[in-house]
Coordinates of C-alpha atoms in Angstrom, one line a residue:
M18 CA 55.0 59.4 155.8
K19 CA 57.9 61.8 155.1
N20 CA 57.2 65.3 154.4
A21 CA 57.8 65.5 150.6
L22 CA 59.4 69.6 150.6
S23 CA 62.2 67.9 153.5
L24 CA 63.1 65.1 150.7
K25 CA 62.0 66.6 147.6
G26 CA 65.7 68.3 147.2
K27 CA 68.2 66.0 148.1
I28 CA 66.5 62.9 146.5
A29 CA 66.0 64.4 143.2
A30 CA 70.1 65.9 143.8
G31 CA 71.1 61.8 144.4
L32 CA 69.1 60.9 141.5
A33 CA 70.2 63.5 139.4
A34 CA 73.8 62.8 140.0
A35 CA 73.8 59.3 139.9
T36 CA 72.5 59.2 136.1
L37 CA 75.0 61.4 135.6
L38 CA 77.5 58.9 137.3
S39 CA 75.5 56.0 135.4
S40 CA 75.9 57.7 132.1
T41 CA 79.3 58.7 131.6
G42 CA 81.6 56.8 134.6
V43 CA 83.8 60.2 135.3
A44 CA 83.2 63.1 137.7
F45 CA 84.1 66.8 137.6
A46 CA 87.8 66.9 139.4
N47 CA 88.0 70.6 139.3
S48 CA 84.7 71.8 140.3
N49 CA 83.9 71.7 144.2
A50 CA 79.8 72.1 145.0
G51 CA 80.6 72.1 148.8
T52 CA 82.7 75.1 149.0
Q53 CA 80.7 76.8 146.7
F54 CA 77.5 76.4 148.6
G55 CA 79.5 77.4 152.0
V56 CA 80.0 80.4 150.4
W57 CA 76.5 81.1 149.8
A58 CA 75.3 79.9 152.8
D59 CA 78.0 81.7 154.9
A60 CA 76.9 84.9 152.6
R61 CA 73.0 84.0 153.7
I62 CA 73.4 83.6 157.1
Q63 CA 75.5 86.9 157.9
A64 CA 72.6 88.3 155.9
A65 CA 70.3 86.5 158.3
Q66 CA 72.2 87.2 161.4
N67 CA 72.8 91.1 160.1
A68 CA 68.5 91.2 159.9
V69 CA 68.1 90.3 163.3
G70 CA 70.8 92.7 164.4
L71 CA 69.3 95.5 163.2
A72 CA 65.7 94.3 164.0
L73 CA 67.0 93.6 168.1
G74 CA 68.9 97.3 167.9
L75 CA 64.8 99.2 167.1
S76 CA 63.0 97.2 169.7
K77 CA 66.1 97.8 172.6
A78 CA 65.9 101.8 171.6
N79 CA 61.4 101.7 171.2
A80 CA 61.3 99.9 174.5
L81 CA 63.8 102.6 176.7
N82 CA 61.4 105.2 175.0
T83 CA 58.4 103.6 176.3
L84 CA 59.3 103.2 179.5
Q85 CA 61.0 107.1 180.1
N86 CA 57.6 108.0 178.8
E87 CA 55.6 106.0 181.4
T88 CA 58.1 107.0 183.8
N89 CA 57.3 110.8 183.1
T90 CA 53.9 110.4 183.5
K91 CA 54.1 109.0 186.5
K92 CA 56.2 111.0 187.8
N93 CA 53.9 114.4 186.9
T94 CA 51.3 112.9 188.2
A95 CA 52.0 111.6 191.9
V96 CA 54.2 115.4 191.9
S97 CA 50.3 116.8 191.2
E98 CA 48.6 114.2 193.6
V99 CA 50.8 115.2 196.3
N100 CA 50.7 118.9 195.3
T101 CA 46.4 119.2 195.9
A102 CA 46.6 116.8 198.9
A103 CA 48.8 119.4 200.6
Q104 CA 46.7 122.3 199.2
T105 CA 43.9 120.9 200.7
E106 CA 45.1 120.5 203.7
S107 CA 46.5 123.8 204.2
N108 CA 42.7 125.1 203.2
A109 CA 41.2 123.0 206.1
T110 CA 43.2 124.1 208.5
Q111 CA 42.8 127.6 207.7
A112 CA 39.0 127.0 207.8
A113 CA 39.6 125.5 211.3
I114 CA 41.8 128.0 212.9
Q115 CA 38.9 131.2 211.5
A116 CA 36.5 129.3 212.4
K117 CA 37.9 129.2 216.1
L118 CA 38.7 133.1 215.8
D119 CA 35.3 134.0 214.8
E120 CA 33.6 132.1 217.8
H121 CA 36.1 133.2 220.9
L122 CA 34.9 137.6 218.8
A123 CA 31.6 136.6 219.0
S124 CA 31.6 134.8 222.8
L125 CA 33.7 138.2 223.5
Q126 CA 31.2 140.5 222.0
N127 CA 28.2 138.5 223.0
A128 CA 29.8 139.5 227.1
F129 CA 30.3 143.0 226.0
N130 CA 27.0 144.0 225.3
S131 CA 25.6 142.0 228.1
Y132 CA 27.7 144.7 231.0
S133 CA 27.2 147.7 228.9
S134 CA 23.1 147.1 228.4
T135 CA 23.2 145.8 232.2
L136 CA 25.5 148.0 234.8
G137 CA 23.7 151.6 234.5
A138 CA 20.5 150.5 235.5
K139 CA 22.3 148.5 238.0
F140 CA 23.9 151.5 239.6
D141 CA 20.6 153.4 239.2
A142 CA 18.9 151.1 241.0
F143 CA 22.3 151.1 244.7
V144 CA 21.3 154.8 243.8
A145 CA 18.0 154.7 244.2
L146 CA 18.2 152.5 246.9
Q147 CA 20.8 154.5 249.2
N148 CA 19.2 157.7 248.6
A149 CA 16.0 156.1 250.3
A150 CA 17.6 155.3 253.4
T151 CA 19.4 158.1 253.8
Q152 CA 16.7 160.5 252.5
S153 CA 18.0 163.7 251.7
L154 CA 20.4 163.6 255.2
F155 CA 23.0 161.0 252.7
S156 CA 21.9 163.0 249.1
Q157 CA 25.9 164.7 249.3
K158 CA 27.1 162.1 250.7
V159 CA 25.1 159.3 247.9
A160 CA 26.1 161.6 245.2
E161 CA 29.9 162.3 246.1
L162 CA 30.7 158.2 247.2
T163 CA 28.5 157.8 243.8
G164 CA 31.1 159.6 241.8
Q165 CA 34.5 157.7 243.8
L166 CA 32.8 154.2 243.0
T167 CA 32.1 155.3 239.5
T168 CA 35.8 156.8 239.1
A169 CA 37.2 153.9 241.1
I170 CA 35.1 150.9 238.8
T171 CA 35.4 153.1 235.8
S172 CA 39.2 152.9 236.5
A173 CA 39.6 149.5 236.8
Q174 CA 37.7 148.0 234.5
A175 CA 39.6 150.4 231.8
A176 CA 42.8 148.3 233.7
G177 CA 41.7 145.4 233.6
V178 CA 40.3 145.6 229.9
E179 CA 43.9 146.6 229.2
K180 CA 45.3 143.8 231.4
V181 CA 42.5 141.4 229.5
T182 CA 43.2 142.5 226.1
E183 CA 46.9 142.6 226.2
E184 CA 47.7 139.5 227.5
S185 CA 44.5 137.4 225.6
L186 CA 46.8 138.7 222.5
L187 CA 49.8 137.5 223.7
K188 CA 48.6 134.5 223.9
K189 CA 46.5 134.7 220.9
S190 CA 50.3 135.4 219.1
Q191 CA 52.2 132.9 220.6
A192 CA 49.7 129.9 220.4
T193 CA 49.5 131.2 216.3
S194 CA 53.2 130.9 216.2
D195 CA 52.7 127.3 217.8
L196 CA 50.3 125.6 215.7
I197 CA 52.3 127.2 212.5
A198 CA 55.3 125.8 213.5
K199 CA 53.8 122.3 214.3
I200 CA 51.8 122.5 210.9
N201 CA 55.0 123.4 209.1
K202 CA 57.0 120.0 211.0
V203 CA 53.8 118.0 210.1
K204 CA 53.8 118.8 207.0
A205 CA 58.0 118.5 206.5
D206 CA 57.4 114.5 208.5
L207 CA 54.9 113.6 206.2
Q208 CA 56.5 115.0 203.7
A209 CA 60.0 113.7 204.5
L210 CA 57.9 109.8 204.8
I211 CA 56.4 110.2 201.6
N212 CA 59.5 111.3 199.5
A213 CA 61.6 107.8 201.3
E214 CA 58.6 105.9 200.7
Q215 CA 59.0 106.4 197.2
N216 CA 62.6 105.8 196.5
T217 CA 62.2 102.7 198.3
A218 CA 58.7 102.2 195.7
T219 CA 60.9 103.3 193.0
T220 CA 64.7 101.3 193.4
E221 CA 61.9 97.9 194.3
V222 CA 59.8 98.1 191.4
N223 CA 62.8 98.8 189.0
A224 CA 64.5 96.5 190.4
F225 CA 61.4 93.7 190.4
L226 CA 60.8 95.0 186.9
T227 CA 65.1 94.0 185.8
S228 CA 64.7 90.9 187.3
Q229 CA 62.4 89.6 185.5
V230 CA 63.7 90.9 182.4
N231 CA 66.7 89.7 182.7
G232 CA 65.2 85.7 183.7
A233 CA 62.3 86.3 180.6
N234 CA 65.8 86.9 178.2
T235 CA 67.6 84.5 180.8
T236 CA 64.8 81.0 179.7
L237 CA 63.9 82.7 175.6
N238 CA 67.7 82.8 175.5
N239 CA 67.8 78.7 176.4
T240 CA 64.9 77.4 175.0
I241 CA 65.8 79.3 171.8
E242 CA 69.2 77.4 172.1
T243 CA 68.1 73.9 173.3
L244 CA 65.3 74.2 170.0
K245 CA 67.5 75.5 167.4
A246 CA 70.3 72.5 168.5
N247 CA 67.0 69.8 168.2
A248 CA 66.2 71.0 164.7
V249 CA 69.3 70.8 163.1
A250 CA 70.0 67.5 165.2
A251 CA 67.2 66.6 163.6
F252 CA 68.5 67.6 160.3
A253 CA 71.3 66.6 160.4
A254 CA 69.9 62.9 161.1
A255 CA 67.7 63.3 158.5
G256 CA 70.0 64.4 155.9
Q257 CA 72.4 62.0 157.0
D258 CA 69.9 58.1 156.6
V259 CA 69.4 60.0 152.9
E260 CA 72.9 60.7 152.0
D261 CA 74.2 57.0 153.3
S262 CA 71.2 55.4 151.8
A263 CA 71.9 57.3 148.2
I264 CA 75.9 56.9 148.6
L265 CA 74.3 52.5 148.8
N266 CA 71.9 53.0 146.3
F267 CA 75.1 54.8 143.9
D268 CA 76.5 51.5 144.0
K269 CA 73.3 49.6 142.8
V270 CA 73.0 51.2 139.7
I271 CA 76.8 51.1 138.9
S272 CA 76.6 47.6 139.5
R273 CA 74.4 47.6 137.1
L274 CA 76.3 49.5 134.0
D275 CA 77.8 46.8 132.4
K276 CA 73.9 44.2 133.0
E277 CA 71.6 46.9 130.9
T278 CA 71.8 49.5 128.5
P279 CA 70.3 51.6 128.9
I280 CA 69.8 51.7 132.8
K281 CA 66.0 52.5 133.4
V282 CA 63.4 52.4 136.7
D283 CA 60.8 50.2 135.2
V284 CA 57.7 50.6 136.3
Q285 CA 56.6 46.7 135.8
K286 CA 58.6 46.6 138.3
L287 CA 56.8 48.4 141.1
K288 CA 53.4 47.3 142.7
V289 CA 51.0 48.9 145.1
I290 CA 48.8 47.4 146.9
D291 CA 45.8 48.2 149.4
L292 CA 46.0 46.5 152.8
G293 CA 42.7 47.8 153.7
I294 CA 42.7 49.2 157.7
I295 CA 45.0 49.1 160.1
D296 CA 45.4 50.5 163.4
G297 CA 42.3 53.4 162.1
N298 CA 44.6 54.2 159.2
R299 CA 44.3 52.7 155.7
T300 CA 47.4 51.2 154.5
Y301 CA 49.4 51.0 151.4
K302 CA 52.0 48.3 150.5
V303 CA 54.7 49.5 147.8
E304 CA 56.7 46.7 146.5
N305 CA 60.1 47.0 144.0
T306 CA 61.9 44.4 142.2
N307 CA 64.5 46.9 140.6
E308 CA 68.3 46.3 141.5
F309 CA 67.9 49.6 143.0
D310 CA 65.8 51.4 145.3
V311 CA 63.7 53.8 144.0
V312 CA 61.5 57.4 145.4
Y313 CA 58.0 57.5 144.8
K314 CA 55.7 60.2 145.4
W315 CA 51.9 59.5 146.1
K316 CA 48.7 61.5 145.6
L317 CA 45.0 60.8 146.9
T318 CA 42.9 63.0 144.5
F319 CA 40.2 62.8 146.8
T320 CA 41.8 64.6 149.6
N321 CA 45.2 65.9 148.2
A322 CA 46.6 64.5 150.8
D323 CA 50.3 63.6 149.4
G324 CA 53.9 62.4 150.0
V325 CA 57.6 61.3 149.2
S326 CA 58.5 57.8 149.7
E327 CA 60.6 55.1 148.6
T328 CA 60.9 51.3 148.2
K329 CA 64.6 49.6 148.6
S330 CA 65.6 48.0 146.2
K331 CA 65.5 43.6 147.0
E332 CA 68.7 42.3 149.2
G333 CA 70.3 39.2 148.4
S334 CA 67.7 36.4 148.9
A335 CA 64.3 38.4 149.9
A336 CA 62.8 38.4 146.5
M337 CA 61.7 42.6 146.3
G338 CA 61.9 45.7 148.7
V339 CA 59.4 47.1 150.9
S340 CA 57.8 50.1 152.1
Y341 CA 54.5 51.6 153.0
F342 CA 52.2 54.9 153.9
N343 CA 49.2 55.2 155.3
T344 CA 46.3 57.8 155.4
P345 CA 43.3 58.0 157.4
V346 CA 41.0 58.2 154.9
L347 CA 39.1 55.1 153.1
G348 CA 38.2 55.7 149.6
G349 CA 39.0 57.5 146.5
V350 CA 42.1 57.4 143.9
V351 CA 46.3 56.9 144.5
I352 CA 48.6 58.9 142.2
I353 CA 51.4 57.2 142.4
Q354 CA 55.1 58.6 140.2
W355 CA 58.4 58.5 140.0
Q356 CA 62.0 59.7 138.5
N357 CA 62.9 57.9 135.3
E358 CA 66.0 57.3 133.6
N359 CA 66.1 60.8 132.5
G360 CA 64.7 62.7 135.5
D361 CA 61.6 63.6 134.8
W362 CA 58.7 62.9 137.4
V363 CA 56.2 60.3 135.0
T364 CA 53.0 58.8 136.4
G365 CA 54.2 55.0 136.9
S366 CA 50.3 53.4 138.0
I367 CA 47.0 54.5 139.0
Y368 CA 45.2 52.4 141.8
N369 CA 42.1 52.3 143.5

């Protein structure tokens, strides 16, 4: 079943031209409808192309702006996450150092408290033991020796405390510096690795995005060109078929010029026959015994299905021209209309 919209214009124009030719017998040599149509068509094509170009420019600008905004958001999020990770690591390291320092300070204080609280009692016991052994003869000597011991030990203790304190402080300072240097180096090395990976990842995802966009555009462009070429070819083929048929039909009408006055489209020479169900569709046969092709429109009143077709004229020894149209629905009324010699569409017959 042919599409009514795709054929109606050309068929109507062809029949109108045939009517004009049959009634006047001349053509207007000074007018060129093809040239004027070309001017109009070129203007419409240019306007459509301009509209496409403008829409494409807006789409590209929007796409670039969206890409910029999304990248800025991702960049800010990544920087914030790295800064947060750095602060978290710094806080944890400082807490660990403080905890170790508190542990050492507590240990030293406990040791000092232990020695200082028991040192006098130990020496008192020693002195008492000596005094008891030597009796009064050794009292003076014990006191003298006690003084010497006290002086020597106290001096040694002070020197030892000073040595321990100074060397420990120096070690503490060096260890703290080494720890700080190590922390800073590890952080710097990790940041360098993060920066390198970030740059590599950015390059890779952008390259992949570009390849995907280019590939998609190439595929879509090829599809568009193929579909356009197929459509143009289909248009040309359909138009050429009707054009060739119209030219031949003009000759058939012209051949009736000296045989009929006026030349008419005779509905009595059109007949519609219901052939019943063929291949799952209800099939109608249209017979034409006019001397030229007749274009007709048909409509099924119960479904509003419709279409445009034609039936050729009788040829040579053939008694009539024949065409067919199908509908998948049974029952109802079929209305046939044709365009008469005046260019009006009229109802020819109604068939059950």
